[in-house]
Amino acid sequence: MSIRDLARHLDISIGTVSRALNGKTDVNQETRERVLEAAKRLGYVPNQSGRSLRQGTTNTIGFMIESTIETVDTGGGFFMPVFEGVQSVFRRHHLDLVALLCGTDEEPAEYLNRVVARRFVDGLIISATTRHDPRIDFLLERKIPFIALGRSETAGDYPWIDLDFEGVAATAVNRLVGLGHSRIAIAVPASDINLGYVFLDGYKRALANKGIAFNPDYVFRSYANEEGGYQIASAVLAQKPTPTAIVLVNENMALGLYRRFYESDIRPGRDIAVIGFRESTQSRFLSPTLTCFRISLRDLGIKLAESLLSTMPAFEDHYPHEKVELIWPMELVAGESDQGKL
Amino acid sequence: MSIRDLARHLDISIGTVSRALNGKTDVNQETRERVLEAAKRLGYVPNQSGRSLRQGTTNTIGFMIESTIETVDTGGGFFMPVFEGVQSVFRRHHLDLVALLCGTDEEPAEYLNRVVARRFVDGLIISATTRHDPRIDFLLERKIPFIALGRSETAGDYPWIDLDFEGVAATAVNRLVGLGHSRIAIAVPASDINLGYVFLDGYKRALANKGIAFNPDYVFRSYANEEGGYQIASAVLAQKPTPTAIVLVNENMALGLYRRFYESDIRPGRDIAVIGFRESTQSRFLSPTLTCFRISLRDLGIKLAESLLSTMPAFEDHYPHEKVELIWPMELVAGESDQGKL
DNA sequence: TATGAAATCGTAAACGTTTACGGAAGCCAT
DNA sequence: ATGGCTTCCGTAAACGTTTACGATTTCATA
């Protein structure tokens, strides 16, 4: 069922059929309707390879996700809601969204190289940005439209949207200070992912604002998951003087942290204050419930998609070019985990 | 940088270049090496649209994942490890794997229709199979190679691999009976996903084997996530006589269940036995640790990929055609959550 | 009526591959 | 010298689109 078959069936030329289907102006209204009707009736759908070859465009956007130990455990569904938001925008423009999952046995930059070389996608969303991310230079040099979910250290001349790690760290510290804490620990990822550095910066700055000296011994590094939380809890308990509060960079850490504390009869919220990171399906069901921060993930996805389109020349009539360097706000969700008295 | 440029640069015909790159036999060894070397040096990669158009094949496999409320919260990373396994096989055959994420605002069958119509992929892996899954009939009729992760009720003439829900339910029941329980509840998803029915069947059969009467009041239905676990815990406590044990179809339910029990001062493992489903990053860090079942997800992915290839004519020399109707084994991981005395 | 503009459509080239086909050259046996 | 293999390579068609270009018709206007 090619366009040729359809044209033969309607007894008009394939050029006209193509123009009718693509909404070109120079085609009679009546014939357009005939074409559309026949296409639907016969179940004709344009062959993507054909159009791609001709137009040099694939109508596909890739969302690259790494399955590193750090990001694999996005419990509570981080990416799915974002994806839905992205997809809702793309669908209006007949763009298909695919997730490109880079395994642990391949370098992200290598993987990306393959994707780009094969001209698989028209644009890209990358995530889990590292401090100095080679993918960004690569995409800039190849002039592939892209947007990063998460900024690198040199958040230079490329579009990115990032969560408000700095703001979250500051809000958490301020809140804890307000509750009377001064020995405030922080948990960051051990990896090179940039958000850890941003988070740490926000923490330091907030401490400084409150006139509290920064103590490097209160910075704990491990995996951004349950296991990491457990290990950090052990380290926290071993540290003297023991912190009275801890701020987590990742909500999955909370469960492991809780577990380890329980084993030493330390009850979060009563004996030590804990502020998690992102509100997830789990945070409400922990005991005590986790004080954390809410993100409108779907809206984030929508903004991500719109921003990407604004960097693509083919869409500049709908989405005029704009510089996107956006910090996405997060809203405090008070729980019980930071509410104990000192 | 097209094949024409490469041919011109080497001063040979494009046909020879193509044959050299594709490992055809009728090309001189020396010229082949020259071609390969030049291709690498000049960074030539065949345009996918061109080959797809010519060969009618895309070298891409799609892994369809639905982001329904049921599957979105695959905490502990279910899909990522499976994905890696699949990818490790495909990479050897120069196949690209993409994840096709169907949002909640679109029917899975509709979404699949679009994917297939645009000839996006050469083969498909579908998951979250419902009881009567229209996608299966559709793919069979269109003769698209596919494999289902999860069987439908009429697990008929199509390839599938499924987790051993029946075995897990039976093992759990037997274990609980061995510990002295007879009032054993079961938590299943409220949706039409088929695994719930299979799980329930295994439960019923195991009860019958042990001579325990099936009590419909002990079947609890809700979402397969933390929220659902919480609701089910409430329902369990309200049920008289109260069950002394409960078997979960989903590990994410455990946290909500625990939370609700704690609110009523019921301690899992002491006052009520709980057996979760899949071992995840969380199960070890719950308090008490969750008794559950381990899956080798990477191997599952590998088998999934190999099985799919065995249904594709283009690969029948490497993977001879075979009937795939496979129940994937799961191994008990004893925790503390079922160890209380009655 | 002649003229030009507007509306509509057909023709054919082009996108980058793969591959069937045939031709040229080399070699060996007759 | 002829014929028949084998080895290697070039030619050109084909995949299914889109689109620049030109042709035809219609229609209003001078």
PDB file of N, CA and C in Angstrom, chain B residues 4-53:
ATOM      1  N   ARG B   4      28.348   7.619  -2.062  1.00  0.00           N
ATOM      2  CA  ARG B   4      28.865   8.118  -3.339  1.00  0.00           C
ATOM      3  C   ARG B   4      30.192   8.874  -3.125  1.00  0.00           C
ATOM      4  N   ASP B   5      30.196   9.686  -2.085  1.00  0.00           N
ATOM      5  CA  ASP B   5      31.430  10.414  -1.764  1.00  0.00           C
ATOM      6  C   ASP B   5      32.565   9.432  -1.478  1.00  0.00           C
ATOM      7  N   LEU B   6      32.221   8.427  -0.703  1.00  0.00           N
ATOM      8  CA  LEU B   6      33.223   7.446  -0.343  1.00  0.00           C
ATOM      9  C   LEU B   6      33.759   6.728  -1.581  1.00  0.00           C
ATOM     10  N   ALA B   7      32.858   6.370  -2.475  1.00  0.00           N
ATOM     11  CA  ALA B   7      33.257   5.666  -3.694  1.00  0.00           C
ATOM     12  C   ALA B   7      34.138   6.566  -4.561  1.00  0.00           C
ATOM     13  N   ARG B   8      33.721   7.794  -4.699  1.00  0.00           N
ATOM     14  CA  ARG B   8      34.493   8.729  -5.499  1.00  0.00           C
ATOM     15  C   ARG B   8      35.894   8.879  -4.922  1.00  0.00           C
ATOM     16  N   HIS B   9      35.934   8.985  -3.614  1.00  0.00           N
ATOM     17  CA  HIS B   9      37.211   9.158  -2.942  1.00  0.00           C
ATOM     18  C   HIS B   9      38.149   7.975  -3.183  1.00  0.00           C
ATOM     19  N   LEU B  10      37.579   6.797  -3.269  1.00  0.00           N
ATOM     20  CA  LEU B  10      38.398   5.596  -3.466  1.00  0.00           C
ATOM     21  C   LEU B  10      38.560   5.268  -4.946  1.00  0.00           C
ATOM     22  N   ASP B  11      37.798   5.973  -5.764  1.00  0.00           N
ATOM     23  CA  ASP B  11      37.815   5.753  -7.203  1.00  0.00           C
ATOM     24  C   ASP B  11      37.361   4.337  -7.572  1.00  0.00           C
ATOM     25  N   ILE B  12      36.331   3.878  -6.884  1.00  0.00           N
ATOM     26  CA  ILE B  12      35.678   2.641  -7.284  1.00  0.00           C
ATOM     27  C   ILE B  12      34.181   2.883  -7.285  1.00  0.00           C
ATOM     28  N   SER B  13      33.432   1.925  -7.727  1.00  0.00           N
ATOM     29  CA  SER B  13      31.985   2.136  -7.855  1.00  0.00           C
ATOM     30  C   SER B  13      31.280   1.995  -6.513  1.00  0.00           C
ATOM     31  N   ILE B  14      30.132   2.617  -6.421  1.00  0.00           N
ATOM     32  CA  ILE B  14      29.398   2.552  -5.165  1.00  0.00           C
ATOM     33  C   ILE B  14      28.908   1.139  -4.865  1.00  0.00           C
ATOM     34  N   GLY B  15      28.654   0.382  -5.921  1.00  0.00           N
ATOM     35  CA  GLY B  15      28.231  -0.998  -5.707  1.00  0.00           C
ATOM     36  C   GLY B  15      29.277  -1.781  -4.951  1.00  0.00           C
ATOM     37  N   THR B  16      30.499  -1.618  -5.357  1.00  0.00           N
ATOM     38  CA  THR B  16      31.590  -2.340  -4.699  1.00  0.00           C
ATOM     39  C   THR B  16      31.751  -1.879  -3.255  1.00  0.00           C
ATOM     40  N   VAL B  17      31.621  -0.604  -3.070  1.00  0.00           N
ATOM     41  CA  VAL B  17      31.730  -0.078  -1.710  1.00  0.00           C
ATOM     42  C   VAL B  17      30.665  -0.714  -0.824  1.00  0.00           C
ATOM     43  N   SER B  18      29.450  -0.713  -1.329  1.00  0.00           N
ATOM     44  CA  SER B  18      28.357  -1.278  -0.552  1.00  0.00           C
ATOM     45  C   SER B  18      28.629  -2.747  -0.234  1.00  0.00           C
ATOM     46  N   ARG B  19      29.050  -3.485  -1.236  1.00  0.00           N
ATOM     47  CA  ARG B  19      29.318  -4.909  -1.014  1.00  0.00           C
ATOM     48  C   ARG B  19      30.449  -5.118  -0.018  1.00  0.00           C
ATOM     49  N   ALA B  20      31.451  -4.281  -0.140  1.00  0.00           N
ATOM     50  CA  ALA B  20      32.574  -4.407   0.785  1.00  0.00           C
ATOM     51  C   ALA B  20      32.111  -4.178   2.221  1.00  0.00           C
ATOM     52  N   LEU B  21      31.309  -3.142   2.402  1.00  0.00           N
ATOM     53  CA  LEU B  21      30.866  -2.807   3.754  1.00  0.00           C
ATOM     54  C   LEU B  21      29.933  -3.860   4.324  1.00  0.00           C
ATOM     55  N   ASN B  22      29.151  -4.481   3.440  1.00  0.00           N
ATOM     56  CA  ASN B  22      28.156  -5.423   3.929  1.00  0.00           C
ATOM     57  C   ASN B  22      28.681  -6.848   3.978  1.00  0.00           C
ATOM     58  N   GLY B  23      29.966  -7.036   3.744  1.00  0.00           N
ATOM     59  CA  GLY B  23      30.553  -8.353   3.903  1.00  0.00           C
ATOM     60  C   GLY B  23      30.150  -9.349   2.841  1.00  0.00           C
ATOM     61  N   LYS B  24      29.830  -8.841   1.669  1.00  0.00           N
ATOM     62  CA  LYS B  24      29.508  -9.775   0.584  1.00  0.00           C
ATOM     63  C   LYS B  24      30.798 -10.460   0.118  1.00  0.00           C
ATOM     64  N   THR B  25      30.658 -11.618  -0.491  1.00  0.00           N
ATOM     65  CA  THR B  25      31.847 -12.417  -0.816  1.00  0.00           C
ATOM     66  C   THR B  25      32.540 -11.968  -2.100  1.00  0.00           C
ATOM     67  N   ASP B  26      31.772 -11.426  -3.015  1.00  0.00           N
ATOM     68  CA  ASP B  26      32.376 -11.140  -4.314  1.00  0.00           C
ATOM     69  C   ASP B  26      33.075  -9.782  -4.332  1.00  0.00           C
ATOM     70  N   VAL B  27      34.044  -9.666  -3.469  1.00  0.00           N
ATOM     71  CA  VAL B  27      34.848  -8.447  -3.469  1.00  0.00           C
ATOM     72  C   VAL B  27      36.256  -8.801  -2.995  1.00  0.00           C
ATOM     73  N   ASN B  28      37.206  -8.271  -3.667  1.00  0.00           N
ATOM     74  CA  ASN B  28      38.600  -8.566  -3.377  1.00  0.00           C
ATOM     75  C   ASN B  28      38.972  -8.172  -1.940  1.00  0.00           C
ATOM     76  N   GLN B  29      39.732  -9.018  -1.336  1.00  0.00           N
ATOM     77  CA  GLN B  29      40.089  -8.789   0.056  1.00  0.00           C
ATOM     78  C   GLN B  29      40.804  -7.440   0.227  1.00  0.00           C
ATOM     79  N   GLU B  30      41.652  -7.139  -0.727  1.00  0.00           N
ATOM     80  CA  GLU B  30      42.434  -5.918  -0.614  1.00  0.00           C
ATOM     81  C   GLU B  30      41.540  -4.672  -0.724  1.00  0.00           C
ATOM     82  N   THR B  31      40.660  -4.685  -1.707  1.00  0.00           N
ATOM     83  CA  THR B  31      39.778  -3.528  -1.850  1.00  0.00           C
ATOM     84  C   THR B  31      38.850  -3.409  -0.645  1.00  0.00           C
ATOM     85  N   ARG B  32      38.413  -4.545  -0.128  1.00  0.00           N
ATOM     86  CA  ARG B  32      37.555  -4.496   1.058  1.00  0.00           C
ATOM     87  C   ARG B  32      38.247  -3.747   2.187  1.00  0.00           C
ATOM     88  N   GLU B  33      39.499  -4.094   2.386  1.00  0.00           N
ATOM     89  CA  GLU B  33      40.217  -3.431   3.471  1.00  0.00           C
ATOM     90  C   GLU B  33      40.365  -1.938   3.204  1.00  0.00           C
ATOM     91  N   ARG B  34      40.609  -1.619   1.961  1.00  0.00           N
ATOM     92  CA  ARG B  34      40.718  -0.204   1.617  1.00  0.00           C
ATOM     93  C   ARG B  34      39.415   0.521   1.942  1.00  0.00           C
ATOM     94  N   VAL B  35      38.325  -0.095   1.570  1.00  0.00           N
ATOM     95  CA  VAL B  35      37.015   0.523   1.818  1.00  0.00           C
ATOM     96  C   VAL B  35      36.774   0.698   3.317  1.00  0.00           C
ATOM     97  N   LEU B  36      36.986  -0.368   4.044  1.00  0.00           N
ATOM     98  CA  LEU B  36      36.740  -0.320   5.482  1.00  0.00           C
ATOM     99  C   LEU B  36      37.603   0.758   6.145  1.00  0.00           C
ATOM    100  N   GLU B  37      38.821   0.801   5.722  1.00  0.00           N
ATOM    101  CA  GLU B  37      39.737   1.773   6.311  1.00  0.00           C
ATOM    102  C   GLU B  37      39.253   3.205   6.023  1.00  0.00           C
ATOM    103  N   ALA B  38      38.919   3.426   4.754  1.00  0.00           N
ATOM    104  CA  ALA B  38      38.486   4.770   4.370  1.00  0.00           C
ATOM    105  C   ALA B  38      37.189   5.154   5.079  1.00  0.00           C
ATOM    106  N   ALA B  39      36.295   4.180   5.204  1.00  0.00           N
ATOM    107  CA  ALA B  39      35.017   4.456   5.865  1.00  0.00           C
ATOM    108  C   ALA B  39      35.262   4.899   7.301  1.00  0.00           C
ATOM    109  N   LYS B  40      36.116   4.192   7.961  1.00  0.00           N
ATOM    110  CA  LYS B  40      36.419   4.539   9.342  1.00  0.00           C
ATOM    111  C   LYS B  40      37.096   5.906   9.431  1.00  0.00           C
ATOM    112  N   ARG B  41      38.042   6.100   8.510  1.00  0.00           N
ATOM    113  CA  ARG B  41      38.813   7.335   8.564  1.00  0.00           C
ATOM    114  C   ARG B  41      37.934   8.554   8.274  1.00  0.00           C
ATOM    115  N   LEU B  42      37.051   8.400   7.303  1.00  0.00           N
ATOM    116  CA  LEU B  42      36.203   9.541   6.938  1.00  0.00           C
ATOM    117  C   LEU B  42      34.927   9.580   7.765  1.00  0.00           C
ATOM    118  N   GLY B  43      34.752   8.617   8.630  1.00  0.00           N
ATOM    119  CA  GLY B  43      33.576   8.617   9.485  1.00  0.00           C
ATOM    120  C   GLY B  43      32.285   8.366   8.729  1.00  0.00           C
ATOM    121  N   TYR B  44      32.365   7.510   7.753  1.00  0.00           N
ATOM    122  CA  TYR B  44      31.142   7.212   6.999  1.00  0.00           C
ATOM    123  C   TYR B  44      30.303   6.172   7.734  1.00  0.00           C
ATOM    124  N   VAL B  45      29.025   6.465   7.871  1.00  0.00           N
ATOM    125  CA  VAL B  45      28.067   5.509   8.430  1.00  0.00           C
ATOM    126  C   VAL B  45      26.874   5.476   7.481  1.00  0.00           C
ATOM    127  N   PRO B  46      26.451   4.306   7.073  1.00  0.00           N
ATOM    128  CA  PRO B  46      25.339   4.227   6.111  1.00  0.00           C
ATOM    129  C   PRO B  46      24.102   4.939   6.623  1.00  0.00           C
ATOM    130  N   ASN B  47      23.452   5.615   5.750  1.00  0.00           N
ATOM    131  CA  ASN B  47      22.200   6.288   6.104  1.00  0.00           C
ATOM    132  C   ASN B  47      21.092   5.255   6.277  1.00  0.00           C
ATOM    133  N   GLN B  48      20.499   5.302   7.454  1.00  0.00           N
ATOM    134  CA  GLN B  48      19.507   4.284   7.781  1.00  0.00           C
ATOM    135  C   GLN B  48      18.264   4.374   6.896  1.00  0.00           C
ATOM    136  N   SER B  49      17.874   5.574   6.564  1.00  0.00           N
ATOM    137  CA  SER B  49      16.673   5.725   5.736  1.00  0.00           C
ATOM    138  C   SER B  49      16.883   5.073   4.375  1.00  0.00           C
ATOM    139  N   GLY B  50      18.071   5.286   3.830  1.00  0.00           N
ATOM    140  CA  GLY B  50      18.373   4.705   2.532  1.00  0.00           C
ATOM    141  C   GLY B  50      18.280   3.190   2.560  1.00  0.00           C
ATOM    142  N   ARG B  51      18.924   2.598   3.523  1.00  0.00           N
ATOM    143  CA  ARG B  51      18.868   1.136   3.548  1.00  0.00           C
ATOM    144  C   ARG B  51      17.478   0.639   3.881  1.00  0.00           C
ATOM    145  N   SER B  52      16.820   1.316   4.781  1.00  0.00           N
ATOM    146  CA  SER B  52      15.475   0.885   5.138  1.00  0.00           C
ATOM    147  C   SER B  52      14.577   0.887   3.906  1.00  0.00           C
ATOM    148  N   LEU B  53      14.698   1.940   3.152  1.00  0.00           N
ATOM    149  CA  LEU B  53      13.843   2.064   1.978  1.00  0.00           C
ATOM    150  C   LEU B  53      14.120   0.926   1.018  1.00  0.00           C
TER     151      LEU B  53
END
